[in-house]
mmCIF file of C-alpha atoms in Angstrom:
data_model
loop_
_atom_site.group_PDB
_atom_site.id
_atom_site.type_symbol
_atom_site.label_atom_id
_atom_site.label_comp_id
_atom_site.label_asym_id
_atom_site.label_seq_id
_atom_site.Cartn_x
_atom_site.Cartn_y
_atom_site.Cartn_z
ATOM 1 C CA ALA A 240 0.216 -0.161 0.094
ATOM 2 C CA ASN A 241 2.849 2.196 -0.354
ATOM 3 C CA SER A 242 3.327 2.073 -3.819
ATOM 4 C CA HIS A 243 2.614 5.480 -6.026
ATOM 5 C CA ALA A 244 0.955 6.627 -8.941
ATOM 6 C CA SER A 245 3.941 7.607 -11.510
ATOM 7 C CA GLY A 246 2.733 11.129 -11.744
ATOM 8 C CA MET A 247 2.067 11.662 -7.868
ATOM 9 C CA SER A 248 3.536 15.369 -6.967
ATOM 10 C CA SER A 249 2.493 15.639 -3.625
ATOM 11 C CA GLU A 250 0.846 13.637 -0.286
ATOM 12 C CA THR A 251 0.179 16.513 1.778
ATOM 13 C CA LEU A 252 -3.261 17.875 1.983
ATOM 14 C CA ASP A 253 -2.340 21.774 2.336
ATOM 15 C CA SER A 254 -5.442 23.469 2.545
ATOM 16 C CA TYR A 255 -9.189 23.198 3.158
ATOM 17 C CA GLU A 256 -11.980 26.292 2.670
ATOM 18 C CA GLU A 257 -15.630 26.468 2.543
ATOM 19 C CA GLY A 258 -17.064 29.802 1.204
ATOM 20 C CA GLU A 259 -19.922 31.499 -0.861
ATOM 21 C CA PHE A 260 -19.091 33.686 -4.129
ATOM 22 C CA THR A 261 -21.489 35.942 -6.258
ATOM 23 C CA PRO A 262 -20.551 35.341 -9.960
ATOM 24 C CA ALA A 263 -21.659 37.346 -12.701
ATOM 25 C CA ILE A 264 -23.277 36.637 -16.120
ATOM 26 C CA GLY A 265 -21.884 38.114 -19.413
ATOM 27 C CA THR A 266 -23.405 38.120 -22.854
ATOM 28 C CA SER A 267 -22.221 38.917 -26.553
ATOM 29 C CA SER A 268 -24.658 41.732 -26.486
ATOM 30 C CA GLY A 269 -26.871 43.544 -24.280
ATOM 31 C CA SER A 270 -27.003 42.806 -20.791
ATOM 32 C CA VAL A 271 -28.386 39.957 -18.009
ATOM 33 C CA ALA A 272 -28.427 40.596 -14.348
ATOM 34 C CA ILE A 273 -28.268 38.069 -11.614
ATOM 35 C CA ARG A 274 -31.470 38.506 -8.655
ATOM 36 C CA ASP A 275 -30.118 39.719 -5.798
ATOM 37 C CA ASN A 276 -31.537 37.140 -3.911
ATOM 38 C CA ASN A 277 -30.162 34.272 -5.717
ATOM 39 C CA ASN A 278 -27.276 35.477 -6.820
ATOM 40 C CA THR A 279 -24.682 32.974 -4.408
ATOM 41 C CA LEU A 280 -23.009 29.855 -5.118
ATOM 42 C CA SER A 281 -20.929 27.924 -2.580
ATOM 43 C CA TYR A 282 -17.885 26.499 -3.197
ATOM 44 C CA THR A 283 -15.342 23.656 -1.034
ATOM 45 C CA LYS A 284 -11.756 24.160 -1.817
ATOM 46 C CA ILE A 285 -9.424 20.882 -0.579
ATOM 47 C CA GLY A 286 -5.962 20.992 -1.515
ATOM 48 C CA ASP A 287 -6.192 21.872 -5.443
ATOM 49 C CA THR A 288 -9.533 20.871 -5.981
ATOM 50 C CA VAL A 289 -12.600 23.228 -5.749
ATOM 51 C CA HIS A 290 -16.005 21.989 -6.151
ATOM 52 C CA ILE A 291 -18.957 24.642 -6.896
ATOM 53 C CA VAL A 292 -22.518 23.874 -6.280
ATOM 54 C CA GLY A 293 -25.752 25.972 -5.976
ATOM 55 C CA GLN A 294 -28.449 27.866 -8.209
ATOM 56 C CA ILE A 295 -28.538 31.223 -9.832
ATOM 57 C CA VAL A 296 -31.792 32.771 -10.981
ATOM 58 C CA ILE A 297 -31.830 35.375 -13.785
ATOM 59 C CA GLY A 298 -33.656 38.821 -13.316
ATOM 60 C CA THR A 299 -33.463 41.606 -15.487
ATOM 61 C CA CYS A 300 -32.008 41.058 -19.212
ATOM 62 C CA SER A 301 -31.893 43.793 -21.936
ATOM 63 C CA GLY A 302 -31.357 42.992 -25.236
ATOM 64 C CA GLN A 303 -29.334 40.175 -24.900
ATOM 65 C CA GLY A 304 -27.597 37.996 -27.477
ATOM 66 C CA GLY A 305 -24.803 35.734 -28.809
ATOM 67 C CA ALA A 306 -23.042 33.978 -26.483
ATOM 68 C CA PHE A 307 -23.199 33.797 -22.655
ATOM 69 C CA TRP A 308 -20.654 33.076 -20.145
ATOM 70 C CA MET A 309 -20.354 33.114 -15.954
ATOM 71 C CA THR A 310 -17.410 35.164 -14.608
ATOM 72 C CA GLY A 311 -16.116 35.417 -10.866
ATOM 73 C CA LEU A 312 -15.133 32.111 -9.746
ATOM 74 C CA PRO A 313 -13.456 32.344 -6.506
ATOM 75 C CA PHE A 314 -10.088 30.523 -7.517
ATOM 76 C CA THR A 315 -7.968 30.662 -11.085
ATOM 77 C CA SER A 316 -7.736 27.522 -12.474
ATOM 78 C CA GLY A 317 -4.283 25.802 -12.591
ATOM 79 C CA ASN A 318 -2.027 25.388 -15.391
ATOM 80 C CA GLY A 319 -1.406 21.572 -16.255
ATOM 81 C CA THR A 320 0.790 19.542 -18.811
ATOM 82 C CA GLU A 321 -0.666 19.031 -22.127
ATOM 83 C CA LEU A 322 -4.138 20.489 -20.809
ATOM 84 C CA SER A 323 -4.461 18.202 -17.729
ATOM 85 C CA LYS A 324 -6.246 21.103 -15.885
ATOM 86 C CA ARG A 325 -9.001 22.347 -18.465
ATOM 87 C CA THR A 326 -12.366 21.214 -17.443
ATOM 88 C CA ALA A 327 -15.811 20.240 -19.266
ATOM 89 C CA VAL A 328 -18.985 21.498 -17.384
ATOM 90 C CA ILE A 329 -22.352 20.050 -18.050
ATOM 91 C CA GLY A 330 -25.407 21.497 -15.816
ATOM 92 C CA PHE A 331 -29.068 21.550 -15.993
ATOM 93 C CA GLY A 332 -31.513 24.836 -16.267
ATOM 94 C CA TRP A 333 -35.085 25.806 -16.687
ATOM 95 C CA PHE A 334 -34.823 28.841 -19.515
ATOM 96 C CA ASN A 335 -37.607 31.063 -20.477
ATOM 97 C CA GLY A 336 -36.199 33.923 -22.570
ATOM 98 C CA ALA A 337 -37.632 34.762 -25.781
ATOM 99 C CA GLY A 338 -35.601 32.345 -27.825
ATOM 100 C CA ALA A 339 -36.200 29.433 -25.666
ATOM 101 C CA GLY A 340 -39.827 29.052 -27.821
ATOM 102 C CA SER A 341 -41.342 27.316 -24.944
ATOM 103 C CA ASP A 342 -40.277 27.287 -21.559
ATOM 104 C CA GLY A 343 -38.251 24.470 -20.726
ATOM 105 C CA GLU A 344 -35.673 22.166 -18.603
ATOM 106 C CA ARG A 345 -32.579 21.891 -20.954
ATOM 107 C CA PHE A 346 -28.624 20.607 -20.229
ATOM 108 C CA TRP A 347 -26.192 23.267 -21.129
ATOM 109 C CA GLU A 348 -22.278 22.785 -21.689
ATOM 110 C CA SER A 349 -18.984 25.045 -20.929
ATOM 111 C CA TYR A 350 -15.139 24.650 -20.451
ATOM 112 C CA LEU A 351 -12.699 26.294 -17.837
ATOM 113 C CA ALA A 352 -9.862 26.791 -19.558
ATOM 114 C CA GLU A 353 -6.778 27.105 -17.834
ATOM 115 C CA GLY A 354 -5.700 29.843 -15.819
ATOM 116 C CA GLY A 355 -9.202 31.089 -15.997
ATOM 117 C CA THR A 356 -11.951 32.227 -13.646
ATOM 118 C CA ALA A 357 -14.739 32.102 -16.223
ATOM 119 C CA LEU A 358 -17.059 29.513 -17.691
ATOM 120 C CA ASN A 359 -16.569 30.293 -21.344
ATOM 121 C CA ASN A 360 -19.292 30.466 -24.304
ATOM 122 C CA ILE A 361 -21.934 28.485 -22.255
ATOM 123 C CA LYS A 362 -24.469 26.566 -24.801
ATOM 124 C CA VAL A 363 -27.726 25.117 -24.023
ATOM 125 C CA MET A 364 -28.894 22.186 -25.904
ATOM 126 C CA HIS A 365 -32.046 22.651 -28.011
ATOM 127 C CA ASP A 366 -34.756 19.988 -28.358
ATOM 128 C CA SER A 367 -32.594 18.526 -30.890
ATOM 129 C CA TYR A 368 -30.017 17.811 -28.365
ATOM 130 C CA LYS A 369 -27.498 19.734 -30.151
ATOM 131 C CA PRO A 370 -25.754 22.801 -28.307
ATOM 132 C CA ASP A 371 -26.292 26.553 -29.222
ATOM 133 C CA GLY A 372 -23.525 28.843 -29.363
ATOM 134 C CA ALA A 373 -25.954 31.635 -29.131
ATOM 135 C CA SER A 374 -27.617 31.164 -26.070
ATOM 136 C CA ALA A 375 -27.899 34.350 -24.190
ATOM 137 C CA THR A 376 -31.639 34.801 -26.135
ATOM 138 C CA LEU A 377 -32.813 31.695 -24.055
ATOM 139 C CA LEU A 378 -31.899 33.476 -21.054
ATOM 140 C CA GLY A 379 -35.204 35.587 -19.260
ATOM 141 C CA ASP A 380 -36.407 37.271 -16.099
ATOM 142 C CA GLY A 381 -36.934 34.029 -13.680
ATOM 143 C CA THR A 382 -34.256 31.688 -15.802
ATOM 144 C CA ASP A 383 -33.079 29.215 -13.139
ATOM 145 C CA ILE A 384 -29.483 27.965 -13.873
ATOM 146 C CA TRP A 385 -27.676 25.193 -11.828
ATOM 147 C CA PHE A 386 -24.268 24.358 -10.583
ATOM 148 C CA ASP A 387 -22.395 21.512 -9.594
ATOM 149 C CA PHE A 388 -18.823 21.148 -10.959
ATOM 150 C CA THR A 389 -15.336 20.827 -9.957
ATOM 151 C CA TYR A 390 -11.984 21.766 -11.262
ATOM 152 C CA LYS A 391 -8.403 22.022 -10.228
ATOM 153 C CA THR A 392 -6.369 25.227 -9.374
#
């Protein structure tokens, strides 16, 4: 039980932290605000691993279009060898914006690039289960977006 994985670099648990943070939503055009009473996500950081959970609710939207993204993650993602710390993120939400056609629950996908603090180009799946790179029109007052993902610092 004393053998180590070939890529191991540390056996020490050097930090533990729990907290909350307030993200922001950006769009290619227009603006989107998160409701003040539903704008906080939680995190747990153990060593170089950060786990994010929670739900935000979209409030005021104005002329939003193109792509959308979430900024303000509590820790910068790490820079690993050959993209080893890049993170794919898949989530769930209830989208009711003008571009949604009918209100509905939909999956979404995104990624966190190395050295970043943002989920880039969140793409919402349409009824055909194909992601839409211009998903900002799916956001509306009352859109719920759930988060549950892990990344490396």
